[in-house]
Amino acid sequence: MGKDRFDIKDRETLGLITDARVIVDKETGVNYLFVACGYGGGLTPLLDSDGKPIITKDGYQK
């Protein structure tokens, strides 16, 4: 896995120790939501209304 495979598409600070980021896998285009709070965090794929992963096509290889 290359060090440039993932891109931070969006970032939002939700408090003093809480941070949310949308991360895109450049190889697949799949969008993930990463939320960090203090020493913990979680990662999940972002889904559309049909339950399918949100895929960014522009600017990423397929």
JSON list of N, CA, C and O in Angstrom, two decimals:
[
{"chain": "A", "resi": 1, "resn": "MET", "atom": "N", "xyz": [0.85, -1.17, 0.00]},
{"chain": "A", "resi": 1, "resn": "MET", "atom": "CA", "xyz": [0.00, 0.00, 0.00]},
{"chain": "A", "resi": 1, "resn": "MET", "atom": "C", "xyz": [0.90, 1.24, 0.00]},
{"chain": "A", "resi": 1, "resn": "MET", "atom": "O", "xyz": [1.75, 1.41, 0.84]},
{"chain": "A", "resi": 2, "resn": "GLY", "atom": "N", "xyz": [0.68, 2.10, -0.99]},
{"chain": "A", "resi": 2, "resn": "GLY", "atom": "CA", "xyz": [1.48, 3.31, -1.10]},
{"chain": "A", "resi": 2, "resn": "GLY", "atom": "C", "xyz": [1.05, 4.37, -0.09]},
{"chain": "A", "resi": 2, "resn": "GLY", "atom": "O", "xyz": [-0.08, 4.38, 0.38]},
{"chain": "A", "resi": 3, "resn": "LYS", "atom": "N", "xyz": [1.96, 5.26, 0.23]},
{"chain": "A", "resi": 3, "resn": "LYS", "atom": "CA", "xyz": [1.64, 6.27, 1.24]},
{"chain": "A", "resi": 3, "resn": "LYS", "atom": "C", "xyz": [0.70, 7.35, 0.71]},
{"chain": "A", "resi": 3, "resn": "LYS", "atom": "O", "xyz": [0.13, 8.10, 1.47]},
{"chain": "A", "resi": 4, "resn": "ASP", "atom": "N", "xyz": [0.52, 7.43, -0.61]},
{"chain": "A", "resi": 4, "resn": "ASP", "atom": "CA", "xyz": [-0.36, 8.42, -1.19]},
{"chain": "A", "resi": 4, "resn": "ASP", "atom": "C", "xyz": [-1.70, 7.84, -1.65]},
{"chain": "A", "resi": 4, "resn": "ASP", "atom": "O", "xyz": [-2.37, 8.40, -2.49]},
{"chain": "A", "resi": 5, "resn": "ARG", "atom": "N", "xyz": [-2.10, 6.71, -1.11]},
{"chain": "A", "resi": 5, "resn": "ARG", "atom": "CA", "xyz": [-3.35, 6.05, -1.53]},
{"chain": "A", "resi": 5, "resn": "ARG", "atom": "C", "xyz": [-4.58, 6.78, -1.03]},
{"chain": "A", "resi": 5, "resn": "ARG", "atom": "O", "xyz": [-5.62, 6.77, -1.69]},
{"chain": "A", "resi": 6, "resn": "PHE", "atom": "N", "xyz": [-4.54, 7.42, 0.12]},
{"chain": "A", "resi": 6, "resn": "PHE", "atom": "CA", "xyz": [-5.72, 8.04, 0.71]},
{"chain": "A", "resi": 6, "resn": "PHE", "atom": "C", "xyz": [-5.60, 9.56, 0.70]},
{"chain": "A", "resi": 6, "resn": "PHE", "atom": "O", "xyz": [-4.52, 10.12, 0.83]},
{"chain": "A", "resi": 7, "resn": "ASP", "atom": "N", "xyz": [-6.75, 10.22, 0.52]},
{"chain": "A", "resi": 7, "resn": "ASP", "atom": "CA", "xyz": [-6.81, 11.67, 0.46]},
{"chain": "A", "resi": 7, "resn": "ASP", "atom": "C", "xyz": [-7.89, 12.16, 1.42]},
{"chain": "A", "resi": 7, "resn": "ASP", "atom": "O", "xyz": [-8.98, 11.58, 1.46]},
{"chain": "A", "resi": 8, "resn": "ILE", "atom": "N", "xyz": [-7.60, 13.20, 2.19]},
{"chain": "A", "resi": 8, "resn": "ILE", "atom": "CA", "xyz": [-8.61, 13.79, 3.06]},
{"chain": "A", "resi": 8, "resn": "ILE", "atom": "C", "xyz": [-9.40, 14.78, 2.23]},
{"chain": "A", "resi": 8, "resn": "ILE", "atom": "O", "xyz": [-8.87, 15.80, 1.79]},
{"chain": "A", "resi": 9, "resn": "LYS", "atom": "N", "xyz": [-10.67, 14.45, 2.00]},
{"chain": "A", "resi": 9, "resn": "LYS", "atom": "CA", "xyz": [-11.54, 15.25, 1.14]},
{"chain": "A", "resi": 9, "resn": "LYS", "atom": "C", "xyz": [-12.17, 16.40, 1.92]},
{"chain": "A", "resi": 9, "resn": "LYS", "atom": "O", "xyz": [-12.35, 17.48, 1.38]},
{"chain": "A", "resi": 10, "resn": "ASP", "atom": "N", "xyz": [-12.50, 16.17, 3.18]},
{"chain": "A", "resi": 10, "resn": "ASP", "atom": "CA", "xyz": [-13.15, 17.19, 4.00]},
{"chain": "A", "resi": 10, "resn": "ASP", "atom": "C", "xyz": [-12.79, 16.94, 5.46]},
{"chain": "A", "resi": 10, "resn": "ASP", "atom": "O", "xyz": [-12.57, 15.81, 5.86]},
{"chain": "A", "resi": 11, "resn": "ARG", "atom": "N", "xyz": [-12.72, 18.02, 6.24]},
{"chain": "A", "resi": 11, "resn": "ARG", "atom": "CA", "xyz": [-12.39, 17.89, 7.66]},
{"chain": "A", "resi": 11, "resn": "ARG", "atom": "C", "xyz": [-13.20, 18.92, 8.43]},
{"chain": "A", "resi": 11, "resn": "ARG", "atom": "O", "xyz": [-13.34, 20.05, 8.00]},
{"chain": "A", "resi": 12, "resn": "GLU", "atom": "N", "xyz": [-13.72, 18.49, 9.57]},
{"chain": "A", "resi": 12, "resn": "GLU", "atom": "CA", "xyz": [-14.52, 19.38, 10.41]},
{"chain": "A", "resi": 12, "resn": "GLU", "atom": "C", "xyz": [-14.20, 19.12, 11.87]},
{"chain": "A", "resi": 12, "resn": "GLU", "atom": "O", "xyz": [-14.16, 17.97, 12.31]},
{"chain": "A", "resi": 13, "resn": "THR", "atom": "N", "xyz": [-13.95, 20.20, 12.60]},
{"chain": "A", "resi": 13, "resn": "THR", "atom": "CA", "xyz": [-13.72, 20.10, 14.04]},
{"chain": "A", "resi": 13, "resn": "THR", "atom": "C", "xyz": [-15.06, 20.22, 14.74]},
{"chain": "A", "resi": 13, "resn": "THR", "atom": "O", "xyz": [-15.80, 21.17, 14.50]},
{"chain": "A", "resi": 14, "resn": "LEU", "atom": "N", "xyz": [-15.37, 19.25, 15.58]},
{"chain": "A", "resi": 14, "resn": "LEU", "atom": "CA", "xyz": [-16.68, 19.20, 16.24]},
{"chain": "A", "resi": 14, "resn": "LEU", "atom": "C", "xyz": [-16.61, 19.56, 17.71]},
{"chain": "A", "resi": 14, "resn": "LEU", "atom": "O", "xyz": [-17.60, 19.48, 18.41]},
{"chain": "A", "resi": 15, "resn": "GLY", "atom": "N", "xyz": [-15.48, 19.93, 18.19]},
{"chain": "A", "resi": 15, "resn": "GLY", "atom": "CA", "xyz": [-15.29, 20.29, 19.59]},
{"chain": "A", "resi": 15, "resn": "GLY", "atom": "C", "xyz": [-13.81, 20.35, 19.90]},
{"chain": "A", "resi": 15, "resn": "GLY", "atom": "O", "xyz": [-12.97, 20.28, 19.00]},
{"chain": "A", "resi": 16, "resn": "LEU", "atom": "N", "xyz": [-13.48, 20.45, 21.17]},
{"chain": "A", "resi": 16, "resn": "LEU", "atom": "CA", "xyz": [-12.07, 20.56, 21.55]},
{"chain": "A", "resi": 16, "resn": "LEU", "atom": "C", "xyz": [-11.26, 19.32, 21.18]},
{"chain": "A", "resi": 16, "resn": "LEU", "atom": "O", "xyz": [-10.11, 19.43, 20.76]},
{"chain": "A", "resi": 17, "resn": "ILE", "atom": "N", "xyz": [-11.88, 18.13, 21.33]},
{"chain": "A", "resi": 17, "resn": "ILE", "atom": "CA", "xyz": [-11.12, 16.90, 21.07]},
{"chain": "A", "resi": 17, "resn": "ILE", "atom": "C", "xyz": [-11.81, 15.99, 20.06]},
{"chain": "A", "resi": 17, "resn": "ILE", "atom": "O", "xyz": [-11.45, 14.84, 19.93]},
{"chain": "A", "resi": 18, "resn": "THR", "atom": "N", "xyz": [-12.79, 16.50, 19.33]},
{"chain": "A", "resi": 18, "resn": "THR", "atom": "CA", "xyz": [-13.51, 15.69, 18.35]},
{"chain": "A", "resi": 18, "resn": "THR", "atom": "C", "xyz": [-13.28, 16.23, 16.94]},
{"chain": "A", "resi": 18, "resn": "THR", "atom": "O", "xyz": [-13.40, 17.42, 16.70]},
{"chain": "A", "resi": 19, "resn": "ASP", "atom": "N", "xyz": [-12.96, 15.33, 16.03]},
{"chain": "A", "resi": 19, "resn": "ASP", "atom": "CA", "xyz": [-12.62, 15.69, 14.67]},
{"chain": "A", "resi": 19, "resn": "ASP", "atom": "C", "xyz": [-13.27, 14.68, 13.73]},
{"chain": "A", "resi": 19, "resn": "ASP", "atom": "O", "xyz": [-13.24, 13.47, 13.98]},
{"chain": "A", "resi": 20, "resn": "ALA", "atom": "N", "xyz": [-13.90, 15.15, 12.64]},
{"chain": "A", "resi": 20, "resn": "ALA", "atom": "CA", "xyz": [-14.49, 14.27, 11.64]},
{"chain": "A", "resi": 20, "resn": "ALA", "atom": "C", "xyz": [-13.82, 14.53, 10.30]},
{"chain": "A", "resi": 20, "resn": "ALA", "atom": "O", "xyz": [-13.57, 15.68, 9.93]},
{"chain": "A", "resi": 21, "resn": "ARG", "atom": "N", "xyz": [-13.51, 13.45, 9.57]},
{"chain": "A", "resi": 21, "resn": "ARG", "atom": "CA", "xyz": [-12.86, 13.58, 8.26]},
{"chain": "A", "resi": 21, "resn": "ARG", "atom": "C", "xyz": [-13.51, 12.64, 7.26]},
{"chain": "A", "resi": 21, "resn": "ARG", "atom": "O", "xyz": [-13.88, 11.53, 7.60]},
{"chain": "A", "resi": 22, "resn": "VAL", "atom": "N", "xyz": [-13.65, 13.12, 6.03]},
{"chain": "A", "resi": 22, "resn": "VAL", "atom": "CA", "xyz": [-14.06, 12.26, 4.92]},
{"chain": "A", "resi": 22, "resn": "VAL", "atom": "C", "xyz": [-12.77, 11.92, 4.18]},
{"chain": "A", "resi": 22, "resn": "VAL", "atom": "O", "xyz": [-12.05, 12.80, 3.73]},
{"chain": "A", "resi": 23, "resn": "ILE", "atom": "N", "xyz": [-12.49, 10.63, 4.10]},
{"chain": "A", "resi": 23, "resn": "ILE", "atom": "CA", "xyz": [-11.26, 10.14, 3.49]},
{"chain": "A", "resi": 23, "resn": "ILE", "atom": "C", "xyz": [-11.63, 9.35, 2.23]},
{"chain": "A", "resi": 23, "resn": "ILE", "atom": "O", "xyz": [-12.54, 8.53, 2.26]},
{"chain": "A", "resi": 24, "resn": "VAL", "atom": "N", "xyz": [-10.91, 9.60, 1.14]},
{"chain": "A", "resi": 24, "resn": "VAL", "atom": "CA", "xyz": [-11.17, 8.91, -0.13]},
{"chain": "A", "resi": 24, "resn": "VAL", "atom": "C", "xyz": [-10.00, 8.00, -0.46]},
{"chain": "A", "resi": 24, "resn": "VAL", "atom": "O", "xyz": [-8.85, 8.41, -0.42]},
{"chain": "A", "resi": 25, "resn": "ASP", "atom": "N", "xyz": [-10.33, 6.73, -0.78]},
{"chain": "A", "resi": 25, "resn": "ASP", "atom": "CA", "xyz": [-9.33, 5.78, -1.27]},
{"chain": "A", "resi": 25, "resn": "ASP", "atom": "C", "xyz": [-9.12, 6.11, -2.75]},
{"chain": "A", "resi": 25, "resn": "ASP", "atom": "O", "xyz": [-10.04, 5.97, -3.56]},
{"chain": "A", "resi": 26, "resn": "LYS", "atom": "N", "xyz": [-7.94, 6.56, -3.12]},
{"chain": "A", "resi": 26, "resn": "LYS", "atom": "CA", "xyz": [-7.68, 7.00, -4.49]},
{"chain": "A", "resi": 26, "resn": "LYS", "atom": "C", "xyz": [-7.75, 5.85, -5.50]},
{"chain": "A", "resi": 26, "resn": "LYS", "atom": "O", "xyz": [-8.00, 6.08, -6.67]},
{"chain": "A", "resi": 27, "resn": "GLU", "atom": "N", "xyz": [-7.52, 4.63, -5.05]},
{"chain": "A", "resi": 27, "resn": "GLU", "atom": "CA", "xyz": [-7.56, 3.48, -5.98]},
{"chain": "A", "resi": 27, "resn": "GLU", "atom": "C", "xyz": [-8.98, 3.04, -6.29]},
{"chain": "A", "resi": 27, "resn": "GLU", "atom": "O", "xyz": [-9.28, 2.65, -7.41]},
{"chain": "A", "resi": 28, "resn": "THR", "atom": "N", "xyz": [-9.87, 3.09, -5.30]},
{"chain": "A", "resi": 28, "resn": "THR", "atom": "CA", "xyz": [-11.24, 2.60, -5.50]},
{"chain": "A", "resi": 28, "resn": "THR", "atom": "C", "xyz": [-12.26, 3.72, -5.59]},
{"chain": "A", "resi": 28, "resn": "THR", "atom": "O", "xyz": [-13.36, 3.51, -6.09]},
{"chain": "A", "resi": 29, "resn": "GLY", "atom": "N", "xyz": [-11.92, 4.91, -5.06]},
{"chain": "A", "resi": 29, "resn": "GLY", "atom": "CA", "xyz": [-12.85, 6.03, -5.03]},
{"chain": "A", "resi": 29, "resn": "GLY", "atom": "C", "xyz": [-13.83, 5.98, -3.88]},
{"chain": "A", "resi": 29, "resn": "GLY", "atom": "O", "xyz": [-14.66, 6.86, -3.72]},
{"chain": "A", "resi": 30, "resn": "VAL", "atom": "N", "xyz": [-13.77, 4.94, -3.05]},
{"chain": "A", "resi": 30, "resn": "VAL", "atom": "CA", "xyz": [-14.70, 4.79, -1.93]},
{"chain": "A", "resi": 30, "resn": "VAL", "atom": "C", "xyz": [-14.43, 5.86, -0.87]},
{"chain": "A", "resi": 30, "resn": "VAL", "atom": "O", "xyz": [-13.28, 6.13, -0.52]},
{"chain": "A", "resi": 31, "resn": "ASN", "atom": "N", "xyz": [-15.53, 6.47, -0.37]},
{"chain": "A", "resi": 31, "resn": "ASN", "atom": "CA", "xyz": [-15.45, 7.51, 0.67]},
{"chain": "A", "resi": 31, "resn": "ASN", "atom": "C", "xyz": [-15.69, 6.88, 2.04]},
{"chain": "A", "resi": 31, "resn": "ASN", "atom": "O", "xyz": [-16.61, 6.06, 2.20]},
{"chain": "A", "resi": 32, "resn": "TYR", "atom": "N", "xyz": [-14.90, 7.27, 3.01]},
{"chain": "A", "resi": 32, "resn": "TYR", "atom": "CA", "xyz": [-15.02, 6.79, 4.38]},
{"chain": "A", "resi": 32, "resn": "TYR", "atom": "C", "xyz": [-15.18, 7.97, 5.32]},
{"chain": "A", "resi": 32, "resn": "TYR", "atom": "O", "xyz": [-14.64, 9.05, 5.07]},
{"chain": "A", "resi": 33, "resn": "LEU", "atom": "N", "xyz": [-15.89, 7.76, 6.42]},
{"chain": "A", "resi": 33, "resn": "LEU", "atom": "CA", "xyz": [-15.99, 8.76, 7.48]},
{"chain": "A", "resi": 33, "resn": "LEU", "atom": "C", "xyz": [-15.15, 8.28, 8.64]},
{"chain": "A", "resi": 33, "resn": "LEU", "atom": "O", "xyz": [-15.33, 7.15, 9.13]},
{"chain": "A", "resi": 34, "resn": "PHE", "atom": "N", "xyz": [-14.20, 9.11, 9.07]},
{"chain": "A", "resi": 34, "resn": "PHE", "atom": "CA", "xyz": [-13.38, 8.82, 10.24]},
{"chain": "A", "resi": 34, "resn": "PHE", "atom": "C", "xyz": [-13.68, 9.87, 11.30]},
{"chain": "A", "resi": 34, "resn": "PHE", "atom": "O", "xyz": [-13.62, 11.07, 11.02]},
{"chain": "A", "resi": 35, "resn": "VAL", "atom": "N", "xyz": [-14.04, 9.43, 12.50]},
{"chain": "A", "resi": 35, "resn": "VAL", "atom": "CA", "xyz": [-14.30, 10.34, 13.61]},
{"chain": "A", "resi": 35, "resn": "VAL", "atom": "C", "xyz": [-13.35, 9.99, 14.74]},
{"chain": "A", "resi": 35, "resn": "VAL", "atom": "O", "xyz": [-13.26, 8.83, 15.15]},
{"chain": "A", "resi": 36, "resn": "ALA", "atom": "N", "xyz": [-12.62, 10.99, 15.22]},
{"chain": "A", "resi": 36, "resn": "ALA", "atom": "CA", "xyz": [-11.70, 10.81, 16.35]},
{"chain": "A", "resi": 36, "resn": "ALA", "atom": "C", "xyz": [-12.20, 11.65, 17.51]},
{"chain": "A", "resi": 36, "resn": "ALA", "atom": "O", "xyz": [-12.59, 12.80, 17.33]},
{"chain": "A", "resi": 37, "resn": "CYS", "atom": "N", "xyz": [-12.20, 11.05, 18.68]},
{"chain": "A", "resi": 37, "resn": "CYS", "atom": "CA", "xyz": [-12.61, 11.75, 19.90]},
{"chain": "A", "resi": 37, "resn": "CYS", "atom": "C", "xyz": [-11.67, 11.34, 21.02]},
{"chain": "A", "resi": 37, "resn": "CYS", "atom": "O", "xyz": [-11.71, 10.19, 21.48]},
{"chain": "A", "resi": 38, "resn": "GLY", "atom": "N", "xyz": [-10.81, 12.25, 21.42]},
{"chain": "A", "resi": 38, "resn": "GLY", "atom": "CA", "xyz": [-9.83, 11.92, 22.45]},
{"chain": "A", "resi": 38, "resn": "GLY", "atom": "C", "xyz": [-8.90, 10.83, 21.96]},
{"chain": "A", "resi": 38, "resn": "GLY", "atom": "O", "xyz": [-8.29, 10.95, 20.91]},
{"chain": "A", "resi": 39, "resn": "TYR", "atom": "N", "xyz": [-8.82, 9.71, 22.70]},
{"chain": "A", "resi": 39, "resn": "TYR", "atom": "CA", "xyz": [-7.96, 8.60, 22.32]},
{"chain": "A", "resi": 39, "resn": "TYR", "atom": "C", "xyz": [-8.67, 7.56, 21.47]},
{"chain": "A", "resi": 39, "resn": "TYR", "atom": "O", "xyz": [-8.08, 6.57, 21.06]},
{"chain": "A", "resi": 40, "resn": "GLY", "atom": "N", "xyz": [-9.96, 7.73, 21.20]},
{"chain": "A", "resi": 40, "resn": "GLY", "atom": "CA", "xyz": [-10.74, 6.77, 20.43]},
{"chain": "A", "resi": 40, "resn": "GLY", "atom": "C", "xyz": [-11.09, 7.29, 19.06]},
{"chain": "A", "resi": 40, "resn": "GLY", "atom": "O", "xyz": [-10.90, 8.45, 18.74]},
{"chain": "A", "resi": 41, "resn": "GLY", "atom": "N", "xyz": [-11.59, 6.40, 18.23]},
{"chain": "A", "resi": 41, "resn": "GLY", "atom": "CA", "xyz": [-12.00, 6.79, 16.90]},
{"chain": "A", "resi": 41, "resn": "GLY", "atom": "C", "xyz": [-12.72, 5.66, 16.21]},
{"chain": "A", "resi": 41, "resn": "GLY", "atom": "O", "xyz": [-12.77, 4.52, 16.70]},
{"chain": "A", "resi": 42, "resn": "GLY", "atom": "N", "xyz": [-13.31, 5.98, 15.07]},
{"chain": "A", "resi": 42, "resn": "GLY", "atom": "CA", "xyz": [-14.01, 4.97, 14.30]},
{"chain": "A", "resi": 42, "resn": "GLY", "atom": "C", "xyz": [-13.99, 5.30, 12.82]},
{"chain": "A", "resi": 42, "resn": "GLY", "atom": "O", "xyz": [-13.87, 6.47, 12.43]},
{"chain": "A", "resi": 43, "resn": "LEU", "atom": "N", "xyz": [-14.10, 4.27, 11.99]},
{"chain": "A", "resi": 43, "resn": "LEU", "atom": "CA", "xyz": [-14.05, 4.42, 10.55]},
{"chain": "A", "resi": 43, "resn": "LEU", "atom": "C", "xyz": [-15.18, 3.60, 9.95]},
{"chain": "A", "resi": 43, "resn": "LEU", "atom": "O", "xyz": [-15.40, 2.45, 10.33]},
{"chain": "A", "resi": 44, "resn": "THR", "atom": "N", "xyz": [-15.91, 4.21, 8.99]},
{"chain": "A", "resi": 44, "resn": "THR", "atom": "CA", "xyz": [-16.99, 3.49, 8.32]},
{"chain": "A", "resi": 44, "resn": "THR", "atom": "C", "xyz": [-17.12, 4.02, 6.89]},
{"chain": "A", "resi": 44, "resn": "THR", "atom": "O", "xyz": [-16.85, 5.20, 6.64]},
{"chain": "A", "resi": 45, "resn": "PRO", "atom": "N", "xyz": [-17.53, 3.17, 5.95]},
{"chain": "A", "resi": 45, "resn": "PRO", "atom": "CA", "xyz": [-17.75, 3.69, 4.60]},
{"chain": "A", "resi": 45, "resn": "PRO", "atom": "C", "xyz": [-19.00, 4.56, 4.58]},
{"chain": "A", "resi": 45, "resn": "PRO", "atom": "O", "xyz": [-19.96, 4.29, 5.32]},
{"chain": "A", "resi": 46, "resn": "LEU", "atom": "N", "xyz": [-19.00, 5.60, 3.76]},
{"chain": "A", "resi": 46, "resn": "LEU", "atom": "CA", "xyz": [-20.20, 6.42, 3.59]},
{"chain": "A", "resi": 46, "resn": "LEU", "atom": "C", "xyz": [-21.10, 5.73, 2.57]},
{"chain": "A", "resi": 46, "resn": "LEU", "atom": "O", "xyz": [-20.64, 5.28, 1.53]},
{"chain": "A", "resi": 47, "resn": "LEU", "atom": "N", "xyz": [-22.40, 5.66, 2.88]},
{"chain": "A", "resi": 47, "resn": "LEU", "atom": "CA", "xyz": [-23.36, 4.97, 2.03]},
{"chain": "A", "resi": 47, "resn": "LEU", "atom": "C", "xyz": [-24.39, 5.93, 1.47]},
{"chain": "A", "resi": 47, "resn": "LEU", "atom": "O", "xyz": [-24.76, 6.90, 2.13]},
{"chain": "A", "resi": 48, "resn": "ASP", "atom": "N", "xyz": [-24.89, 5.63, 0.26]},
{"chain": "A", "resi": 48, "resn": "ASP", "atom": "CA", "xyz": [-25.97, 6.44, -0.31]},
{"chain": "A", "resi": 48, "resn": "ASP", "atom": "C", "xyz": [-27.31, 5.91, 0.21]},
{"chain": "A", "resi": 48, "resn": "ASP", "atom": "O", "xyz": [-27.35, 5.01, 1.05]},
{"chain": "A", "resi": 49, "resn": "SER", "atom": "N", "xyz": [-28.41, 6.46, -0.28]},
{"chain": "A", "resi": 49, "resn": "SER", "atom": "CA", "xyz": [-29.73, 6.09, 0.23]},
{"chain": "A", "resi": 49, "resn": "SER", "atom": "C", "xyz": [-30.12, 4.65, -0.11]},
{"chain": "A", "resi": 49, "resn": "SER", "atom": "O", "xyz": [-31.03, 4.08, 0.50]},
{"chain": "A", "resi": 50, "resn": "ASP", "atom": "N", "xyz": [-29.42, 4.01, -1.07]},
{"chain": "A", "resi": 50, "resn": "ASP", "atom": "CA", "xyz": [-29.68, 2.62, -1.42]},
{"chain": "A", "resi": 50, "resn": "ASP", "atom": "C", "xyz": [-28.77, 1.65, -0.66]},
{"chain": "A", "resi": 50, "resn": "ASP", "atom": "O", "xyz": [-28.83, 0.44, -0.87]},
{"chain": "A", "resi": 51, "resn": "GLY", "atom": "N", "xyz": [-27.90, 2.18, 0.20]},
{"chain": "A", "resi": 51, "resn": "GLY", "atom": "CA", "xyz": [-26.99, 1.35, 0.98]},
{"chain": "A", "resi": 51, "resn": "GLY", "atom": "C", "xyz": [-25.71, 0.99, 0.24]},
{"chain": "A", "resi": 51, "resn": "GLY", "atom": "O", "xyz": [-24.95, 0.14, 0.70]},
{"chain": "A", "resi": 52, "resn": "LYS", "atom": "N", "xyz": [-25.46, 1.63, -0.91]},
{"chain": "A", "resi": 52, "resn": "LYS", "atom": "CA", "xyz": [-24.24, 1.38, -1.66]},
{"chain": "A", "resi": 52, "resn": "LYS", "atom": "C", "xyz": [-23.17, 2.40, -1.28]},
{"chain": "A", "resi": 52, "resn": "LYS", "atom": "O", "xyz": [-23.49, 3.54, -0.97]},
{"chain": "A", "resi": 53, "resn": "PRO", "atom": "N", "xyz": [-21.89, 2.00, -1.32]},
{"chain": "A", "resi": 53, "resn": "PRO", "atom": "CA", "xyz": [-20.82, 2.94, -0.97]},
{"chain": "A", "resi": 53, "resn": "PRO", "atom": "C", "xyz": [-20.80, 4.15, -1.90]},
{"chain": "A", "resi": 53, "resn": "PRO", "atom": "O", "xyz": [-21.03, 4.03, -3.10]},
{"chain": "A", "resi": 54, "resn": "ILE", "atom": "N", "xyz": [-20.51, 5.32, -1.33]},
{"chain": "A", "resi": 54, "resn": "ILE", "atom": "CA", "xyz": [-20.35, 6.53, -2.13]},
{"chain": "A", "resi": 54, "resn": "ILE", "atom": "C", "xyz": [-18.96, 6.48, -2.75]},
{"chain": "A", "resi": 54, "resn": "ILE", "atom": "O", "xyz": [-17.96, 6.30, -2.05]},
{"chain": "A", "resi": 55, "resn": "ILE", "atom": "N", "xyz": [-18.93, 6.62, -4.08]},
{"chain": "A", "resi": 55, "resn": "ILE", "atom": "CA", "xyz": [-17.67, 6.53, -4.81]},
{"chain": "A", "resi": 55, "resn": "ILE", "atom": "C", "xyz": [-17.41, 7.85, -5.53]},
{"chain": "A", "resi": 55, "resn": "ILE", "atom": "O", "xyz": [-18.27, 8.34, -6.26]},
{"chain": "A", "resi": 56, "resn": "THR", "atom": "N", "xyz": [-16.23, 8.41, -5.30]},
{"chain": "A", "resi": 56, "resn": "THR", "atom": "CA", "xyz": [-15.80, 9.63, -5.98]},
{"chain": "A", "resi": 56, "resn": "THR", "atom": "C", "xyz": [-15.06, 9.20, -7.23]},
{"chain": "A", "resi": 56, "resn": "THR", "atom": "O", "xyz": [-14.07, 8.49, -7.16]},
{"chain": "A", "resi": 57, "resn": "LYS", "atom": "N", "xyz": [-15.55, 9.63, -8.39]},
{"chain": "A", "resi": 57, "resn": "LYS", "atom": "CA", "xyz": [-14.94, 9.22, -9.65]},
{"chain": "A", "resi": 57, "resn": "LYS", "atom": "C", "xyz": [-13.99, 10.26, -10.20]},
{"chain": "A", "resi": 57, "resn": "LYS", "atom": "O", "xyz": [-12.99, 9.93, -10.81]},
{"chain": "A", "resi": 58, "resn": "ASP", "atom": "N", "xyz": [-14.28, 11.54, -10.02]},
{"chain": "A", "resi": 58, "resn": "ASP", "atom": "CA", "xyz": [-13.46, 12.60, -10.59]},
{"chain": "A", "resi": 58, "resn": "ASP", "atom": "C", "xyz": [-12.10, 12.69, -9.91]},
{"chain": "A", "resi": 58, "resn": "ASP", "atom": "O", "xyz": [-12.01, 12.79, -8.70]},
{"chain": "A", "resi": 59, "resn": "GLY", "atom": "N", "xyz": [-11.06, 12.63, -10.67]},
{"chain": "A", "resi": 59, "resn": "GLY", "atom": "CA", "xyz": [-9.72, 12.82, -10.15]},
{"chain": "A", "resi": 59, "resn": "GLY", "atom": "C", "xyz": [-9.09, 11.58, -9.55]},
{"chain": "A", "resi": 59, "resn": "GLY", "atom": "O", "xyz": [-7.99, 11.62, -9.05]},
{"chain": "A", "resi": 60, "resn": "TYR", "atom": "N", "xyz": [-9.79, 10.45, -9.59]},
{"chain": "A", "resi": 60, "resn": "TYR", "atom": "CA", "xyz": [-9.24, 9.21, -9.02]},
{"chain": "A", "resi": 60, "resn": "TYR", "atom": "C", "xyz": [-9.21, 8.15, -10.09]},
{"chain": "A", "resi": 60, "resn": "TYR", "atom": "O", "xyz": [-10.10, 8.03, -10.91]},
{"chain": "A", "resi": 61, "resn": "GLN", "atom": "N", "xyz": [-8.18, 7.32, -10.03]},
{"chain": "A", "resi": 61, "resn": "GLN", "atom": "CA", "xyz": [-8.07, 6.24, -11.01]},
{"chain": "A", "resi": 61, "resn": "GLN", "atom": "C", "xyz": [-9.08, 5.15, -10.69]},
{"chain": "A", "resi": 61, "resn": "GLN", "atom": "O", "xyz": [-9.45, 4.94, -9.56]},
{"chain": "A", "resi": 62, "resn": "LYS", "atom": "N", "xyz": [-9.54, 4.47, -11.69]},
{"chain": "A", "resi": 62, "resn": "LYS", "atom": "CA", "xyz": [-10.54, 3.41, -11.51]},
{"chain": "A", "resi": 62, "resn": "LYS", "atom": "C", "xyz": [-9.96, 2.07, -11.85]},
{"chain": "A", "resi": 62, "resn": "LYS", "atom": "O", "xyz": [-9.08, 1.90, -12.63]}
]
